[in-house]
Every structure is written in C-alpha cells, then in structure tokens.
Short mmCIF file of C-alpha atoms in Angstrom, two decimals:
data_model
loop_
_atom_site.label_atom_id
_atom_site.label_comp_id
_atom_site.label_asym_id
_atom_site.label_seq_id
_atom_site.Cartn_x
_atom_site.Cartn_y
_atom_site.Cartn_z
CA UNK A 1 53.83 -4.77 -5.97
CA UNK A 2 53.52 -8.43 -6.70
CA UNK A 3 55.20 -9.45 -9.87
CA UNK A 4 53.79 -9.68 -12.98
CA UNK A 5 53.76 -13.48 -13.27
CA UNK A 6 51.18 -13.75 -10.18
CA UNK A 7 48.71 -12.96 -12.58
CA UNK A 8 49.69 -16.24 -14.25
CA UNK A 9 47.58 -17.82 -11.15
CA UNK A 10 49.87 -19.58 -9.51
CA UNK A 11 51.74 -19.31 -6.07
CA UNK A 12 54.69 -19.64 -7.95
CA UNK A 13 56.47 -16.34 -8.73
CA UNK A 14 59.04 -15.95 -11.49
CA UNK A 15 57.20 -18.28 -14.02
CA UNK A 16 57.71 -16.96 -17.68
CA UNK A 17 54.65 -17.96 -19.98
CA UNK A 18 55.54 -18.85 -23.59
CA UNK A 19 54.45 -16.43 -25.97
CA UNK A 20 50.78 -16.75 -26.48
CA UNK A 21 50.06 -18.42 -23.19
CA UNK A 22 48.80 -14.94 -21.69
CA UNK A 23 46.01 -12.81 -23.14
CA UNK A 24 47.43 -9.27 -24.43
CA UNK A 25 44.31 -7.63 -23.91
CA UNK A 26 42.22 -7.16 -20.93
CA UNK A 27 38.30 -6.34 -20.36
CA UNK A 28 37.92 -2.34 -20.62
CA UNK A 29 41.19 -2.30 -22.90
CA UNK A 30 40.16 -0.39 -25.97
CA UNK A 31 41.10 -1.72 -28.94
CA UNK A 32 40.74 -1.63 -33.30
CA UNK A 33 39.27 -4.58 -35.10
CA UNK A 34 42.32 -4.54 -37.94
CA UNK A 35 40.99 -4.36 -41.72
CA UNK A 36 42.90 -7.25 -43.30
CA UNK A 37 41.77 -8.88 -46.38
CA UNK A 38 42.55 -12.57 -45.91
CA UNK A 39 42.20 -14.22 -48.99
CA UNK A 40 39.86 -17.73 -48.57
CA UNK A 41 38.74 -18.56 -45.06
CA UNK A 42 37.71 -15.84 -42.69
CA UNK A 43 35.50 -15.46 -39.88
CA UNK A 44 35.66 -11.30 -38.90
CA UNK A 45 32.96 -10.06 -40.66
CA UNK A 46 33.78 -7.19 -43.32
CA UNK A 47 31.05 -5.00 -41.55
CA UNK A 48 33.22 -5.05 -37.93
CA UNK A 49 36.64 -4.13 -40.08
CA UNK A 50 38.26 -1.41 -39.18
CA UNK A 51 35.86 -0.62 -36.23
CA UNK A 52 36.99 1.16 -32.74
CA UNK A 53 35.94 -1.95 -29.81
CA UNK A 54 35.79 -2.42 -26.05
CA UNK A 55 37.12 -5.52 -24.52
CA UNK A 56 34.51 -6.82 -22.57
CA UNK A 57 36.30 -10.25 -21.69
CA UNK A 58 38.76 -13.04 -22.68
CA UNK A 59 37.30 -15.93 -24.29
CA UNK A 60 39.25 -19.28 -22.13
CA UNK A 61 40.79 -21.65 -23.10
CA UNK A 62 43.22 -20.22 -26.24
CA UNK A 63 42.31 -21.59 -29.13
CA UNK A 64 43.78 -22.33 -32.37
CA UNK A 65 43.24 -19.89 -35.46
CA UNK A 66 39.48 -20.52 -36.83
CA UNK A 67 41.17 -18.76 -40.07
CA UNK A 68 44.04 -21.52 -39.96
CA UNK A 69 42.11 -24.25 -38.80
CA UNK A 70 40.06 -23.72 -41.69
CA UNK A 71 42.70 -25.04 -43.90
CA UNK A 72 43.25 -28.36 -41.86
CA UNK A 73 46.20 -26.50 -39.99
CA UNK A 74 44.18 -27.06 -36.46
CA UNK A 75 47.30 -27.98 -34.04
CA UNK A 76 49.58 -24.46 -34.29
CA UNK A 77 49.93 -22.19 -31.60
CA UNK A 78 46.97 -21.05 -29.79
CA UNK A 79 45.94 -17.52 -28.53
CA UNK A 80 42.54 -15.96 -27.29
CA UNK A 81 39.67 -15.16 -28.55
CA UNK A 82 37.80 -11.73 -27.03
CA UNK A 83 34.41 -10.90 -26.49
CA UNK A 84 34.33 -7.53 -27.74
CA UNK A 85 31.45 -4.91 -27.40
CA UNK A 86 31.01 -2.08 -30.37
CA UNK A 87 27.76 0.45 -30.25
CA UNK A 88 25.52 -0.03 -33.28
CA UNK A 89 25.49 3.88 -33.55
CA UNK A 90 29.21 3.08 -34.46
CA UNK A 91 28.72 0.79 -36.96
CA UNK A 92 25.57 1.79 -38.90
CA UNK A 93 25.43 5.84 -38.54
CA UNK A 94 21.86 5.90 -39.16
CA UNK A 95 20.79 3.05 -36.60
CA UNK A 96 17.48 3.45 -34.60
CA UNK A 97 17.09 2.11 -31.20
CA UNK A 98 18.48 3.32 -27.88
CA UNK A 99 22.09 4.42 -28.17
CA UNK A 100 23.68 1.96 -25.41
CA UNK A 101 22.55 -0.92 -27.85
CA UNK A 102 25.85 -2.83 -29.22
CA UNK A 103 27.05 -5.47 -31.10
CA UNK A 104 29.33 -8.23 -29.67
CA UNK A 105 31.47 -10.84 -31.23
CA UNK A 106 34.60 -13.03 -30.36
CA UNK A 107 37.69 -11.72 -32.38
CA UNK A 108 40.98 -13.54 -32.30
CA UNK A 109 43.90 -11.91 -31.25
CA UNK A 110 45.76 -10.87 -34.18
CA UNK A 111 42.74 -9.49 -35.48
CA UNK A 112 43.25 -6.83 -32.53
CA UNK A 113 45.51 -3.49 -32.11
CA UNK A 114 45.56 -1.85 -29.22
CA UNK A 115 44.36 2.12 -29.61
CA UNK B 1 9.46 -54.93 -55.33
CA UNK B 2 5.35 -54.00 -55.44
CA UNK B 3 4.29 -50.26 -55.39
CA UNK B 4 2.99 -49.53 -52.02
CA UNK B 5 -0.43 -48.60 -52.63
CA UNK B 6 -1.75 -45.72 -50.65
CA UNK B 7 -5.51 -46.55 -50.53
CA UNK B 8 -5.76 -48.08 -47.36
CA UNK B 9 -7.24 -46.23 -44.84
CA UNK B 10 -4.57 -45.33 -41.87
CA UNK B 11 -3.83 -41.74 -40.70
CA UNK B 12 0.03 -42.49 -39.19
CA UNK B 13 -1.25 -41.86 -36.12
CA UNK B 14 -1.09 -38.14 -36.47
CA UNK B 15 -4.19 -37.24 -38.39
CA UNK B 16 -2.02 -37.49 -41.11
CA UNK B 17 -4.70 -38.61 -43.52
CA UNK B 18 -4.57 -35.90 -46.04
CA UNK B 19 -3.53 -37.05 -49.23
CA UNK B 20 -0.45 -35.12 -50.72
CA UNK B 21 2.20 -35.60 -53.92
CA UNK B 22 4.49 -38.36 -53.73
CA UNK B 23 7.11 -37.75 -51.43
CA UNK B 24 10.21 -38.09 -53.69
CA UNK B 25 13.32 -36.43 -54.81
CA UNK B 26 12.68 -34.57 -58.17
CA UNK B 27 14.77 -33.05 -60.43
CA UNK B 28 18.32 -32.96 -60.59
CA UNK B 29 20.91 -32.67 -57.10
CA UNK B 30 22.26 -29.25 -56.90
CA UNK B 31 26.22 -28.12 -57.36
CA UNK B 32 26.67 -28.50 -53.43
CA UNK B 33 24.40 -31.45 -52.74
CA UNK B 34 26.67 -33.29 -55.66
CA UNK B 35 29.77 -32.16 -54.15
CA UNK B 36 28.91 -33.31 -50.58
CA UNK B 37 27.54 -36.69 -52.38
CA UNK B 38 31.13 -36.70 -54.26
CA UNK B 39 33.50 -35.81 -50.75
CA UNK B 40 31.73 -37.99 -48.73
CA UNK B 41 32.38 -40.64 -51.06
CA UNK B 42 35.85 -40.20 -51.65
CA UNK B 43 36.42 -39.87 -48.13
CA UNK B 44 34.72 -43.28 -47.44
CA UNK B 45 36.62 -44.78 -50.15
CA UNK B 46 39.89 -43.93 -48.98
CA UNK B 47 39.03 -45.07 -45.34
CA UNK B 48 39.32 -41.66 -43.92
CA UNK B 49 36.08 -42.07 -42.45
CA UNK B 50 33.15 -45.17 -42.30
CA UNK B 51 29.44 -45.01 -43.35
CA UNK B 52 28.92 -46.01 -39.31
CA UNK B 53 31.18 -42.97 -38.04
CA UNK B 54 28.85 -40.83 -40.56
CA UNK B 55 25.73 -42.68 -39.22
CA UNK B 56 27.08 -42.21 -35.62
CA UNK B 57 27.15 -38.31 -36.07
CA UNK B 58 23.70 -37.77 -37.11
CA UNK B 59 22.77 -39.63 -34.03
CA UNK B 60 24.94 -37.23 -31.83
CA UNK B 61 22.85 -34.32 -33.55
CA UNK B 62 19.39 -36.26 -33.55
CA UNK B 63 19.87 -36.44 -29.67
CA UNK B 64 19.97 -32.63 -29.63
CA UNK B 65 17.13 -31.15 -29.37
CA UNK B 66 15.80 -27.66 -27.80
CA UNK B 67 14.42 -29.88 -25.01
CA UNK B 68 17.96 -29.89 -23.69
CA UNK B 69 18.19 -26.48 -23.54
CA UNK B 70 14.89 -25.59 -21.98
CA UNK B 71 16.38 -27.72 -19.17
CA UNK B 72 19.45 -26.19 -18.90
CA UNK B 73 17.45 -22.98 -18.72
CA UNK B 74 14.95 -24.46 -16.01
CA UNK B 75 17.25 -25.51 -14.04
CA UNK B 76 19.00 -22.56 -13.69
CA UNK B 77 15.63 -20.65 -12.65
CA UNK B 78 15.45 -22.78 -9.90
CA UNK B 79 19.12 -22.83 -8.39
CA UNK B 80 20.98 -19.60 -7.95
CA UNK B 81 24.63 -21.75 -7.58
CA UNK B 82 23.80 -23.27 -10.99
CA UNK B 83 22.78 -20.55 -12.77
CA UNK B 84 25.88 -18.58 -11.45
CA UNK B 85 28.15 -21.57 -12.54
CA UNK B 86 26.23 -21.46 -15.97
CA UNK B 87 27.00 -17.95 -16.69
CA UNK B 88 30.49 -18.19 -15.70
CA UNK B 89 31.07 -20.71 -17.98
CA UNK B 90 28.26 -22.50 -19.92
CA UNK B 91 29.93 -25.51 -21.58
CA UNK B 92 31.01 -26.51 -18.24
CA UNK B 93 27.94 -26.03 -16.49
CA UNK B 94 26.40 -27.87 -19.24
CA UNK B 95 28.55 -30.77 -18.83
CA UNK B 96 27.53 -31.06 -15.31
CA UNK B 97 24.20 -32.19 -16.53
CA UNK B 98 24.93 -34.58 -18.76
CA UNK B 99 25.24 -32.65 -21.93
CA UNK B 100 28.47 -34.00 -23.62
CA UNK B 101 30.36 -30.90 -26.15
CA UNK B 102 31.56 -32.88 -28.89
CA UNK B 103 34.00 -30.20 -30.63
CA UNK B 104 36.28 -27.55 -29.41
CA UNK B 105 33.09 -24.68 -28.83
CA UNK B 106 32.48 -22.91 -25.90
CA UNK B 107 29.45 -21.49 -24.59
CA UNK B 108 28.56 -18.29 -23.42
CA UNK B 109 24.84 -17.75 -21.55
CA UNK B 110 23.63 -14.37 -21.87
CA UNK B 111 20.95 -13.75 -19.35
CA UNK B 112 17.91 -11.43 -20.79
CA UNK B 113 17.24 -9.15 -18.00
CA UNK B 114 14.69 -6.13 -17.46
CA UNK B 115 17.51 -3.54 -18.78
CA UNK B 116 19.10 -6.25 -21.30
CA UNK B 117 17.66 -7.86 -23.96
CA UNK B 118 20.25 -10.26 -26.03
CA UNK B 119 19.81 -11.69 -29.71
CA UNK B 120 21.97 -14.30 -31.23
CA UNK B 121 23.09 -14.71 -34.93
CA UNK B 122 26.03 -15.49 -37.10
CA UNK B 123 26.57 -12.80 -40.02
CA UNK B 124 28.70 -16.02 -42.01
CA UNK B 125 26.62 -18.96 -41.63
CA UNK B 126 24.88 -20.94 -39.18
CA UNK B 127 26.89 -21.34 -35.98
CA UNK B 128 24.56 -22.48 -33.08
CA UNK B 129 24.47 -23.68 -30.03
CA UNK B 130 23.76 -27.33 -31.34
CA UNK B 131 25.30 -29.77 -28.63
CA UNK B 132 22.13 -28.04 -26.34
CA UNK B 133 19.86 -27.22 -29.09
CA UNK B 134 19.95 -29.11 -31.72
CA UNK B 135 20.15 -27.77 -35.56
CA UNK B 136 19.35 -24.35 -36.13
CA UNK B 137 15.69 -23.49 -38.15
CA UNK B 138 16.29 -22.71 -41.34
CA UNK B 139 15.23 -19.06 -40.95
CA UNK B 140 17.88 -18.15 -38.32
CA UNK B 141 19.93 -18.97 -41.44
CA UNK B 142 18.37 -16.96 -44.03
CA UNK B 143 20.20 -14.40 -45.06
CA UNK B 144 17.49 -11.36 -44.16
CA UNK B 145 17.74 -12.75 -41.24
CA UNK B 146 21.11 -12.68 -40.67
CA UNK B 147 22.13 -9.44 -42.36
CA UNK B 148 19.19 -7.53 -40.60
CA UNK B 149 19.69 -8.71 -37.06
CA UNK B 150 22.55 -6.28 -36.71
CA UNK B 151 21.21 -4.18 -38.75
CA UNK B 152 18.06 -3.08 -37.28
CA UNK B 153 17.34 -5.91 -34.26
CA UNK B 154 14.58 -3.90 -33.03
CA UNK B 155 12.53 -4.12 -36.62
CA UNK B 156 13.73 -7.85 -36.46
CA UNK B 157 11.81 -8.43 -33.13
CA UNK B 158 9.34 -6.56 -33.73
CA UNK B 159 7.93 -9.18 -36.34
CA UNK B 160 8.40 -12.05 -34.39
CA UNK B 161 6.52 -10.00 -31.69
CA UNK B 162 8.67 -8.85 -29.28
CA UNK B 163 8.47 -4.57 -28.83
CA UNK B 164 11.41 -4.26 -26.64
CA UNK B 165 10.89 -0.81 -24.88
CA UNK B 166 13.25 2.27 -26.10
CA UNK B 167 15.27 1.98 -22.16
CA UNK B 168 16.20 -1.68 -22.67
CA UNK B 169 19.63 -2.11 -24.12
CA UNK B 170 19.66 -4.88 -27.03
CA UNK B 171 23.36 -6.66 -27.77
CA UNK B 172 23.34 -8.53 -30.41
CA UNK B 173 25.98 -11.37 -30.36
CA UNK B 174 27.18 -11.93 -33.52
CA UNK B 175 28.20 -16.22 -33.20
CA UNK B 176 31.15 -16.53 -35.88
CA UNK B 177 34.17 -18.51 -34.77
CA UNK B 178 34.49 -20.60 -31.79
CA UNK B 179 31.82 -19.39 -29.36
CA UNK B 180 27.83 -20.46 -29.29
CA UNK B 181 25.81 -18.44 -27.45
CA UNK B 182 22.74 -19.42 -25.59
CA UNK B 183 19.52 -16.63 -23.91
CA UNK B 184 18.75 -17.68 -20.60
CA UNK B 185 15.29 -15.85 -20.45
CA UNK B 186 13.64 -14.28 -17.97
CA UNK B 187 11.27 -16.78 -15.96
CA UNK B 188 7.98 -15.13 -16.26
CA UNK B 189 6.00 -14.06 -13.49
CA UNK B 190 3.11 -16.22 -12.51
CA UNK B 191 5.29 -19.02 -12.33
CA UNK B 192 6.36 -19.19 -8.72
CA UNK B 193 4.69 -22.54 -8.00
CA UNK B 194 5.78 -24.50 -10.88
CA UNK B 195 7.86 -27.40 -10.98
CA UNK B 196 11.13 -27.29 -12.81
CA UNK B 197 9.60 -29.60 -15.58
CA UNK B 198 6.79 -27.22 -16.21
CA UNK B 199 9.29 -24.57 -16.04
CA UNK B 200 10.87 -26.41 -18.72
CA UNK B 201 7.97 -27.17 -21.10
CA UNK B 202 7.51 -23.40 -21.67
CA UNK B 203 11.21 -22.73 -22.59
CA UNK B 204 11.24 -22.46 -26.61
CA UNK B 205 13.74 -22.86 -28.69
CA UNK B 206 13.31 -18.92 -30.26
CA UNK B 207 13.29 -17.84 -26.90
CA UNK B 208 16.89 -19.31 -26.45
CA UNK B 209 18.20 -17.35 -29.54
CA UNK B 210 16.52 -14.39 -28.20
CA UNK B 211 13.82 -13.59 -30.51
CA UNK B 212 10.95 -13.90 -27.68
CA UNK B 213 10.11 -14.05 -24.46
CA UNK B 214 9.29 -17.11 -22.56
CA UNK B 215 5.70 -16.97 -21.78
CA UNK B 216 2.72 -18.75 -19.42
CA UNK B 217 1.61 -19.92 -23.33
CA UNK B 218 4.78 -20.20 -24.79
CA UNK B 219 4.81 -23.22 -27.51
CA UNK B 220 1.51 -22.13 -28.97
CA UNK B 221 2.30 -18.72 -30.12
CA UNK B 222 6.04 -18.50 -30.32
CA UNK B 223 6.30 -19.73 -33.98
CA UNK B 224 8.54 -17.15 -35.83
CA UNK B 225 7.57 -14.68 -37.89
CA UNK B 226 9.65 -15.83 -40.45
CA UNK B 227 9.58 -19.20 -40.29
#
C-alpha cells in the first residue's frame, strides 16, 4: 500500500502538504452544498443551498476565496474549487426533461460537507 | 466648432444611408453609470490607476472576439491531440494558440455530443468566457435568461431553435466564480472536406454558449431568439 503522500505526485514519499494544499474531496465523493447566509459578497447561488451533490472533479490550481477576494482580501490561503453535478429533478421537483439532465457549478471548498 | 451637417450624400460604406435621430446621450446618467463615472475618477486621481491603463483594457477586450473561439473550436475538429489537450484543460490549450488569459479564470470545454447537450450561464451576473469570446450579448445577461436556463433549459432552447430530443442529457453549467466555460460543438456532417478556416467561419458565438448547433448555414440563422 503506497503511502498516502504518493498521491501528492511526487517520487518523494513522506512529504506532508500544508493544510489546504490537497483537495478534501474527490470525483464520485458525495457531498452537501452547506446553506450559509454570508452577508455581502457571495457567489453559491441561494437555489443550490442546501442541495445533496456529486463530485464530478477538482477544479486546479487552488484558488483564493471568490467570497474573500471580493473584499480586496485576494492573497489568503487558497483551496479548490469542485465541479459538482446535481439532477434538476433535485432541485426543481416539478422539472420536465429527461431525468439524467443536471446542473453543474464550481463550489469552493468550505461551501462543501461531506454526506 | 461648426455643426456637422448631415446632408451630404455618403452611406459609411455600409448602406448606412438611412437617416435616423441624432446619435447622442439624452437624459440624465443613471445611479450606476454615475458611480462608475465617480470611482473611476477617484481612482485616477489618486494614481491608483491611469486613463492609458483604462484605455489599455478595453483594447485587451476589443481584441476578443467570438472569432477566437470559433478557432479554438476548429482547430480542435481537425486534431484529435489538440482537442484532447483542450478538454483536459482549456486555458492551457488556449494559450498554446496564442490566446493570452489575462486574470486568474480557468476554462473548462464541454464537448456537445450525440447523448450530451451542454448550456452555459451564470445565475449572478455575466461571467463569460471573454479572453476567447469577447463580451457576452446582452441577452445571455438578462435576467429571464438567466433564471430560466436552469429552470427549464429545454423551453429555453426550444426558442432559440434547438429541440433537443427527450434521450439527450442537457447539463447546464451554471459559470459563477472562477471558471468560464466554453461548448465545443459538434462539427456537422457534410463538412468532411472543409478547410479548418471554413470550419471556422461557421462556428457562432451562441453555438459556443450552447444555445445552437453549428450548422452548414450557421451565421445566417443563428441570431437568438431573444436577442
């Protein structure tokens, strides 16, 4: 079993990434857009909050905070982004069209909790 | 300074010859056009930024047209290691041909297949592919169009003219923080002997965002419903 920090890429073993450096989520993970009510800028719209989402992959680079950045605050600590699927029939329970249809949007990390 | 007196006879070159009201500003600048008039000025006047660096950015987005996109996406019809490269990571890809990303964005290219059919919008405002396409129309920032593309994107198609059949899967990518998105169509059929510049000419910009198909007469009827 190789050790956890090969999946940092390199042929280096026993490298310890800073928190952040790693995504937390992976593509198939299952996860809850969080309802928060951030007060100003926000870019999760109200319509995804609270909704049950598929990973289907991580957004790279990290990135800084569109939330944080919108205050001027654009060199803090980065994280990802994820490209996250959700089925319309989840979102709007009277939706028309064939049932695999879905939206998808990029969510940033702390918007996610793992289900 | 004499009025310019619009009797003689010229057409600007573009059968423009019809005559029409004075092309002017009326009326009184609105809340947000006075604010931008008022931030842009204190901004200059504090030397946080120049008129030129202003004057340089509207070039940057004046050189961005859909032209650049419907090579991106002809180019990619005609070479598989390309358009592999492109939908592994678009900004790069992008890059390779010349087209320069001049904020933090990256681009995702969805590729509109016969079992998936992708539509791009942002819910909050306007985000866009721009460094490839240019500014967005103004109806992909309407807000019918915005709220109803994830609402019901089939009814939305449907009036720019595109029935997508029941067994085709639509996503609709929803463009709100720090990814653009950009349709690579499907390359019609009938087109196996054409150059990559004719390939090109009859990539639209609507087609990029997803609202129709590229087509052997694309650019005469793929005006938007809404526009």
């Amino acid at each position: 079993m190789p050790s956890q920090t090969a999946a940092h890429g390199g042929p280096f073993a026993g490298i310890v990434p800073a928190d952040g450096e790693e995504p937390v989520f992976a593509p198939g993970d299952a996860v809850r857009i969080r309802t928060l009510s951030p007060v100003g800028h926000y870019r999760v719209p109200l319509y995804l909050r609270g909704k049950t989402a598929s990973v289907e992959a991580v957004i790279r680079p990290a990135a800084v905070d569109n939330e944080e950045e919108g205050y001027g605050r654009n060199a803090g600590a980065r994280r990802h982004y994820y490209r996250v699927a959700v089925p319309m029939t989840a979102i709007w329970a009277d939706y028309r069209g064939n049932p695999a249809d879905s939206l998808r949007i990029e969510i940033f990390e702390t918007w996610l909790e793992r289900i | 300074m004499s009025q310019h007196h619009h009797d003689h006879d010229h057409d600007h070159g573009d059968g423009h010859g019809h005559p029409h009201a004075e092309i002017a500003q009326t009326g009184m600048p609105g809340y947000y056009e006075i604010m931008e008039t008022a931030v842009r000025e204190l901004l200059v006047e504090r030397r946080l930024i120049g008129a030129d660096e202003i004057r340089r950015q509207i070039e940057v987005l004046d050189s961005r047209t859909p032209a650049l996109g419907a090579k991106v996406v002809a180019h990619a019809w005609v070479d598989a290691d390309f358009r592999r490269r492109l939908l592994a990571n678009g900004r790069t890809a992008c890059e390779e041909l010349g087209i320069s990303f001049y904020d933090d964005t990256q681009l995702i290219v969805l590729e509109n297949t016969d079992e998936v059919h992708n539509l791009i919008v942002c819910t909050l405002c306007s985000c866009y592919p721009r460094p490839v396409l240019g500014l967005p129309p103004d109806w992909y920032k309407l807000k019918a169009y915005r709220a109803r593309a994830v609402v019901e994107p089939r009814a939305v198609l449907a009036e720019f003219g595109t029935i997508i059949p029941d067994d085709v899967e639509i996503r609709v990518s929803d463009s709100t923080a720090m990814v653009r998105y950009l349709v690579l169509p499907r390359r019609p059929d009938g087109t196996e002997g054409f150059s990559e510049e004719q390939l090109a000419a009859l990539v639209t910009r609507d087609a990029m965002i997803g609202v129709v198909p590229v087509t052997l007469t694309a650019g005469h009827t793929a005006k938007g419903a809404l526009q």
